[in-house]
mmCIF file of C-alpha atoms in Angstrom:
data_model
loop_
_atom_site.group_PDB
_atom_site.id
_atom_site.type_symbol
_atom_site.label_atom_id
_atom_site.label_comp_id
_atom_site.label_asym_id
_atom_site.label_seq_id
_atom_site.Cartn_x
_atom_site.Cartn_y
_atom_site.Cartn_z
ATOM 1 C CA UNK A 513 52.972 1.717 141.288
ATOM 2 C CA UNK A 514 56.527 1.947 142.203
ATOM 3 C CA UNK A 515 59.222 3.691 141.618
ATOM 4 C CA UNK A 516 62.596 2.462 142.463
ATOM 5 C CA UNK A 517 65.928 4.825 143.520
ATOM 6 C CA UNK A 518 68.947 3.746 143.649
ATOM 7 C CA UNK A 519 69.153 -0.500 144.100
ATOM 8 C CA UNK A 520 67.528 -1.755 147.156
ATOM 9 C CA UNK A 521 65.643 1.620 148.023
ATOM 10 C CA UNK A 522 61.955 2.012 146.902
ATOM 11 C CA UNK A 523 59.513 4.904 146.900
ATOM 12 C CA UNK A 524 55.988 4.215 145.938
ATOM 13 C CA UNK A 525 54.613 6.890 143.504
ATOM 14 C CA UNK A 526 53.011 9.915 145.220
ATOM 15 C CA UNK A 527 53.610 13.666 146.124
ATOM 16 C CA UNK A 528 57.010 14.124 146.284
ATOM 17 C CA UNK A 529 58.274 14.155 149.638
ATOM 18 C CA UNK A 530 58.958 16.959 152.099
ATOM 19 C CA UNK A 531 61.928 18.005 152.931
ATOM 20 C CA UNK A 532 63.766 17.177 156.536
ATOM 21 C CA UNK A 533 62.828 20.215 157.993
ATOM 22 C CA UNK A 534 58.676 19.314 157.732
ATOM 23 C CA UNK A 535 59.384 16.585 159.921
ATOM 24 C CA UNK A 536 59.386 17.411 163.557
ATOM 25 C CA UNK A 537 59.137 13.343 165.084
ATOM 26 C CA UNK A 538 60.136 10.231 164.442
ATOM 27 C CA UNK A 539 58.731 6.937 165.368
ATOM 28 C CA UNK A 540 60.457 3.836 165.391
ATOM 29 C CA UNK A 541 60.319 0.255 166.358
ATOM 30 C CA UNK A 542 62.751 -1.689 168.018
ATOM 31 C CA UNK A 543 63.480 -5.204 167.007
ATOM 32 C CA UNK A 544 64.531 -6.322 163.322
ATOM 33 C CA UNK A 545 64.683 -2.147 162.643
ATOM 34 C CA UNK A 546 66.944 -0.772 164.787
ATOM 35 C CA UNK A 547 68.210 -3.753 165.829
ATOM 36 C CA UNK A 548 69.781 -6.680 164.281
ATOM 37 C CA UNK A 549 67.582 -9.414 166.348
ATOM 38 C CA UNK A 550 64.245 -9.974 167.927
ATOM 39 C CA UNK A 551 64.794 -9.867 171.717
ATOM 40 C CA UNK A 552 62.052 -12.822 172.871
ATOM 41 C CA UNK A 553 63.845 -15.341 170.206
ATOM 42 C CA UNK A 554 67.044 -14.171 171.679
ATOM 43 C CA UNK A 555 65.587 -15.075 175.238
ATOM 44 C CA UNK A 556 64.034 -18.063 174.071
ATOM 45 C CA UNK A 557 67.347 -19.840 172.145
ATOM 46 C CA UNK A 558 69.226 -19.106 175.160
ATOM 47 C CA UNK A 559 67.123 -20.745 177.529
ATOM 48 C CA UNK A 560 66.424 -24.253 174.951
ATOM 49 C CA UNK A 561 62.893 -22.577 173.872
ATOM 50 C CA UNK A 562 63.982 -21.180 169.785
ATOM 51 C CA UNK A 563 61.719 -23.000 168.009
ATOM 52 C CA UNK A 564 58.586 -22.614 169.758
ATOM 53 C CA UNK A 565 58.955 -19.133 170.162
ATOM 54 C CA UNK A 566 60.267 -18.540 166.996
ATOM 55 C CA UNK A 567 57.657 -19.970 164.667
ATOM 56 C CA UNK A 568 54.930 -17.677 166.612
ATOM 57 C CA UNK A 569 57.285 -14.565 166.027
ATOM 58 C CA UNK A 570 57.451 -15.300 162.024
ATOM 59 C CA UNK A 571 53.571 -16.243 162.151
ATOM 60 C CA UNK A 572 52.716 -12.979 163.673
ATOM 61 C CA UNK A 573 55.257 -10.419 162.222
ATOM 62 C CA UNK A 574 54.199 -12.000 158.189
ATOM 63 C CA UNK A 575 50.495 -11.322 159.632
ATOM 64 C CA UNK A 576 49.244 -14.720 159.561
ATOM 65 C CA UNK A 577 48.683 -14.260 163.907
ATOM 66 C CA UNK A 578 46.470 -11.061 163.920
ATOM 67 C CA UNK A 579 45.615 -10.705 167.480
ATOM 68 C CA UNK A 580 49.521 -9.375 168.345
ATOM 69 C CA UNK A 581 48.425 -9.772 172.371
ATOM 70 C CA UNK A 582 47.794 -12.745 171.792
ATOM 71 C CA UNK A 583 50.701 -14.000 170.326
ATOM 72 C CA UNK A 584 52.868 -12.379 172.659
ATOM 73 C CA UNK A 585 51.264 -14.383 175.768
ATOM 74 C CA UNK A 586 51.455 -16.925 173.923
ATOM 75 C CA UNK A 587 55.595 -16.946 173.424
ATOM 76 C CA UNK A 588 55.691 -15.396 176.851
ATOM 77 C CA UNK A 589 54.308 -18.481 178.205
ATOM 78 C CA UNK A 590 56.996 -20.394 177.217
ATOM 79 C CA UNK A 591 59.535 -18.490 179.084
ATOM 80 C CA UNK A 592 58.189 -19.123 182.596
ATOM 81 C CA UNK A 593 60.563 -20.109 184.693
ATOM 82 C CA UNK A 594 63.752 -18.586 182.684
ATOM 83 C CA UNK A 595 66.344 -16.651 184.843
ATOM 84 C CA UNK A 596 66.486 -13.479 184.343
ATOM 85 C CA UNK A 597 70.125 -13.274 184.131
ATOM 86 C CA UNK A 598 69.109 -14.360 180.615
ATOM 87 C CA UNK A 599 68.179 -10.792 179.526
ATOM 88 C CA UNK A 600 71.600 -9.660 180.275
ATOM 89 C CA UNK A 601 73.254 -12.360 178.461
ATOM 90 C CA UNK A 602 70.921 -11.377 175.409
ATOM 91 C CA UNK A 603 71.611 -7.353 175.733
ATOM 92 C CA UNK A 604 75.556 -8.428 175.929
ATOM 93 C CA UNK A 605 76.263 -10.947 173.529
ATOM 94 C CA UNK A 606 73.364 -10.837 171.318
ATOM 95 C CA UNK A 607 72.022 -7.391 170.747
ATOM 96 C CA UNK A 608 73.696 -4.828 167.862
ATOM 97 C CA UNK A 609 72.457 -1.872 166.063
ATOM 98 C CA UNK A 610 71.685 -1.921 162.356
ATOM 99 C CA UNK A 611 73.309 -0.206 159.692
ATOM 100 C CA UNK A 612 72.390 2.974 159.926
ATOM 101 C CA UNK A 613 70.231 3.345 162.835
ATOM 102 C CA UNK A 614 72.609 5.771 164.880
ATOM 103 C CA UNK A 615 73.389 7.915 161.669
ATOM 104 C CA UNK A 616 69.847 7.978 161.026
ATOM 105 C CA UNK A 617 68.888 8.852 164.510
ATOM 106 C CA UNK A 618 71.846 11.206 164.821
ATOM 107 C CA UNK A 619 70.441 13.206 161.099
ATOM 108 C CA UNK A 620 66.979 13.365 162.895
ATOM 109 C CA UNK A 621 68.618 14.996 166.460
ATOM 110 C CA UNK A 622 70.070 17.506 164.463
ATOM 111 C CA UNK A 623 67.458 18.471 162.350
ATOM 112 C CA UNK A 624 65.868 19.322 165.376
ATOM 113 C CA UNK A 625 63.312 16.253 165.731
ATOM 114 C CA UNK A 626 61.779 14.384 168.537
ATOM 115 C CA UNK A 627 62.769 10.610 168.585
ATOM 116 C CA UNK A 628 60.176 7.985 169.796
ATOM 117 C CA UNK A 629 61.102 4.158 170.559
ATOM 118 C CA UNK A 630 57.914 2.051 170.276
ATOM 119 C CA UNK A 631 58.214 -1.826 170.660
ATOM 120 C CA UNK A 632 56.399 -4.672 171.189
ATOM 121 C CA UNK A 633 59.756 -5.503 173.147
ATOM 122 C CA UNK A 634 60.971 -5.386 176.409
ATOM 123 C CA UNK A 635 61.796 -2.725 178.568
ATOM 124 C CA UNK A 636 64.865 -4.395 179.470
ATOM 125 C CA UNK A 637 66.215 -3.552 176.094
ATOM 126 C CA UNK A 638 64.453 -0.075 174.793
ATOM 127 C CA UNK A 639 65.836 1.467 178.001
ATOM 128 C CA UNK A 640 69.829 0.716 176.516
ATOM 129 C CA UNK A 641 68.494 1.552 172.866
ATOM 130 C CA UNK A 642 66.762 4.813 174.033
ATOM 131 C CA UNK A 643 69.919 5.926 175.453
ATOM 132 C CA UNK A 644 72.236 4.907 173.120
ATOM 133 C CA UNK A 645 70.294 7.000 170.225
ATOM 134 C CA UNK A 646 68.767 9.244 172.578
ATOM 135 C CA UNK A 647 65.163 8.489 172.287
ATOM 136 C CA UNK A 648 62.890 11.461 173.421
ATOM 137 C CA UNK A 649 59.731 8.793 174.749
ATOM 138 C CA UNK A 650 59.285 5.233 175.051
ATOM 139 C CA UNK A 651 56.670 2.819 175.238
ATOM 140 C CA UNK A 652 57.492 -1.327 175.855
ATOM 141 C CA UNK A 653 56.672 -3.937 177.734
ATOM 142 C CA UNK A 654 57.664 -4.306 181.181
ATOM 143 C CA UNK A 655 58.813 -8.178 181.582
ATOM 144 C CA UNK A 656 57.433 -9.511 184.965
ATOM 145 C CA UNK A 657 60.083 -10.833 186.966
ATOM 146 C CA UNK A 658 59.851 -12.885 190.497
ATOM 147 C CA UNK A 659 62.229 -14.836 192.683
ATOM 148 C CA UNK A 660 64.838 -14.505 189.692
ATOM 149 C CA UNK A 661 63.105 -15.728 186.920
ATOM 150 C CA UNK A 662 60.494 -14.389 184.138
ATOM 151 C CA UNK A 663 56.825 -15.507 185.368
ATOM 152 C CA UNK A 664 56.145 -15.621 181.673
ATOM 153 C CA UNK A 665 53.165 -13.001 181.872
ATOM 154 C CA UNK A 666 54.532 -8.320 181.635
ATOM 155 C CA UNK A 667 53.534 -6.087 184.097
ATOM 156 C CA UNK A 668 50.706 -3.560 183.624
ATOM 157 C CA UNK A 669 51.671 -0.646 183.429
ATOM 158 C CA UNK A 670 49.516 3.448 182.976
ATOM 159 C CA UNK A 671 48.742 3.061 179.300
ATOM 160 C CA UNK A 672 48.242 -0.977 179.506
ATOM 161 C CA UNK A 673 50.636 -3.875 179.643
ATOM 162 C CA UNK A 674 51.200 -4.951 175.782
ATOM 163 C CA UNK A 675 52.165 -2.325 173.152
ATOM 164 C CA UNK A 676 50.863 -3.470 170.112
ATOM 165 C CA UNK A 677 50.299 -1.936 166.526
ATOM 166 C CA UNK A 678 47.463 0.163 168.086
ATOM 167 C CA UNK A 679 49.300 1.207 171.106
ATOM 168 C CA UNK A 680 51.759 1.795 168.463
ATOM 169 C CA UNK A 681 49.849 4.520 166.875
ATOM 170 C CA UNK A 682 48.043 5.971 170.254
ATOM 171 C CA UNK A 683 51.531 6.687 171.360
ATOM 172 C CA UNK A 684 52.666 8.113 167.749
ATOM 173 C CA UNK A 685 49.596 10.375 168.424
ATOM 174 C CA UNK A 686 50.671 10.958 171.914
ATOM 175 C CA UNK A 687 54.008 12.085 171.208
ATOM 176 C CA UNK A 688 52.381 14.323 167.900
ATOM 177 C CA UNK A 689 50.802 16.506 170.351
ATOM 178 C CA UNK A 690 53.497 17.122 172.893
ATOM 179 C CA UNK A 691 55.306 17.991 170.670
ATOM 180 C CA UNK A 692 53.100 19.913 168.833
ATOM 181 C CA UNK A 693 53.023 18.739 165.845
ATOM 182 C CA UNK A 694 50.291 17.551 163.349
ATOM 183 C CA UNK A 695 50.818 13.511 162.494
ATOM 184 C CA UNK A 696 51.770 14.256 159.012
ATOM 185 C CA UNK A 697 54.726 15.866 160.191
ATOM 186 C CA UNK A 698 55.723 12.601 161.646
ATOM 187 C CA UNK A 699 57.753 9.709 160.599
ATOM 188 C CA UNK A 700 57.126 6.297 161.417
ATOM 189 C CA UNK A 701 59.919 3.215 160.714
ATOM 190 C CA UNK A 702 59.397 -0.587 161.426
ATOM 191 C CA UNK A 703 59.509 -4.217 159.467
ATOM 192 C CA UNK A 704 56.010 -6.160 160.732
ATOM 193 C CA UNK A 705 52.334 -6.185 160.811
ATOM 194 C CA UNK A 706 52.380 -4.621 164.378
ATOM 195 C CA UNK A 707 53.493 -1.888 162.629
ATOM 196 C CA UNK A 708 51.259 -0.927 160.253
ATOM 197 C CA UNK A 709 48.873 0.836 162.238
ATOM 198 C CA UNK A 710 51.265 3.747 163.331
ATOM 199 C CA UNK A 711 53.185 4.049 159.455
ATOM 200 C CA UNK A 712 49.607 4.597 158.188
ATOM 201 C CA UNK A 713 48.919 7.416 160.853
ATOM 202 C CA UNK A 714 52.380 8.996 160.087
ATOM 203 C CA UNK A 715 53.160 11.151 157.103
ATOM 204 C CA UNK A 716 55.559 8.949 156.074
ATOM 205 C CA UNK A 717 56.292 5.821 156.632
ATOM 206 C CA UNK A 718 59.242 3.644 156.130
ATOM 207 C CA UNK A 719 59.449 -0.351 155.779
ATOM 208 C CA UNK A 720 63.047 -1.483 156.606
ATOM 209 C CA UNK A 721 64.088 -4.824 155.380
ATOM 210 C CA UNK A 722 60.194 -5.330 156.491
ATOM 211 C CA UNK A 723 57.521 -8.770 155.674
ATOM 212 C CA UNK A 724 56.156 -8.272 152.146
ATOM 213 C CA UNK A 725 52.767 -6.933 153.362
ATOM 214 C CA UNK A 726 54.549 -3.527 155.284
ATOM 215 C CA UNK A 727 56.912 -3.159 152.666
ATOM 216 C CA UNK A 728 53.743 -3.347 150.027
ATOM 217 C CA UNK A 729 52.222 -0.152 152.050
ATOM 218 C CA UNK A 730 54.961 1.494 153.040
ATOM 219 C CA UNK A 731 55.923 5.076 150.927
ATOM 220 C CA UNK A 732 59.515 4.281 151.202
ATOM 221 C CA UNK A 733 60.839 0.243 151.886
ATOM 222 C CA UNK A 734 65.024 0.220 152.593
ATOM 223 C CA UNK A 735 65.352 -3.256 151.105
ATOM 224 C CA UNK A 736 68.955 -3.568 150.985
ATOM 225 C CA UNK A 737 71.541 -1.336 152.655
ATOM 226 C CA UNK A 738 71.285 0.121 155.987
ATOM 227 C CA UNK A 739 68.592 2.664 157.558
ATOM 228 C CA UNK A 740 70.521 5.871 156.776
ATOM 229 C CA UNK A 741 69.230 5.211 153.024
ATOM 230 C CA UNK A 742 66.301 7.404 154.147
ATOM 231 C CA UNK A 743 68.282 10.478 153.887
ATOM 232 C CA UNK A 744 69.214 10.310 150.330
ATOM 233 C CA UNK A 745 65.610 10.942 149.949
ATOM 234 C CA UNK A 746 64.935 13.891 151.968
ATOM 235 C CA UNK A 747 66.366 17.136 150.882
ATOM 236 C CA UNK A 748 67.405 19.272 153.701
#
């Protein structure tokens, strides 16, 4: 059962929700949640690659590609070979914030919370996000890059070389406990499957604009509007 607040904004029946100050962390993803685009399209339509790239994107994020590693080496593998001067065009012509996300982010800061950036993504772009919003920890993909171009394959890095929805949640986990703070007192935000894993190990979690299957398990699913909406449901 649902229950719907004002147009656009549902809450699935439940305890009612703590207020702000339980929270201590916040989890979000990157691409098509706080930003308006998914970076590795972006790349791909720039360098004549869209629609291949594309069509494994959609596949994955609705679900349908399961094995989110694989999926990524897959589109990967179709950027071999692309200059890396392609990532800047991307960042500066194609990347913007969505509704919301800094007033959001901003709300959280000042309630005193930590702020993680989690992404399947690309370093490349979570290191301008995290500063922009000022993102306590990060964890992306570092894009492997040689003689000026993307080799098509990331670079491994301490924790592994693909974040996906379980790295996701290890890192939600992570961040819990330097901080010092027990997982329910988290919140965890994102739109696709690779998601999932970390908004069911968070205390609440949050679809925005998400695929039908996160925004079917998420508590709260920002359908319309921008990602601020959450605070109209937390009471100080």
């Amino acid at each position: 059962m649902t229950s719907s607040a004002p147009e656009g904004l549902v809450l699935r029946d439940g305890p009612a929700l703590p207020p702000l100050s339980h929270f201590r962390l916040a989890a979000f993803d990157m691409d098509s949640t706080l930003i308006s685009i998914e970076c590795i399209d972006e790349i791909a339509a720039l360098a004549g690659k869209g629609d291949e790239v594309a069509a494994i994107t959609e596949a994955a994020m609705r679900g349908e590609i399961t094995d989110f590693k694989d999926s990524l080496r897959r589109r990967l593998a179709l950027l071999a070979g692309v200059p890396a001067s392609v990532l800047d065009r991307v960042l500066a012509e194609r990347l913007t914030f969505n509704p919301g996300a800094r007033e959001l982010c901003a709300a959280f800061k000042a309630a005193g919370m930590k702020l993680v950036l989690v992404s399947g993504g690309f370093t490349f772009f979570t290191r301008y996000v995290a500063a922009e919003l000022g993102m306590d920890f990060v964890r992306s993909n570092e894009l492997e890059i040689a003689d000026g171009a993307l080799t098509g394959r990331v670079v491994m890095q301490d924790w592994g070389d693909i974040c996906d929805g379980e790295q996701k949640r290890l890192m939600l986990l992570a961040c819990c406990a330097e901080v010092g703070c027990r997982p329910d007192q988290a919140i965890a935000v994102g739109d696709g499957a690779n998601d999932l894993p970390m908004m069911g190990a968070a205390g609440l979690s949050v679809a925005y604009h998400a695929k039908p299957k996160v925004r079917e398990q998420a508590r709260v699913a920002i359908n319309e509007g921008g990602l601020d909406r959450l605070l109209s449901l937390l009471r100080p």
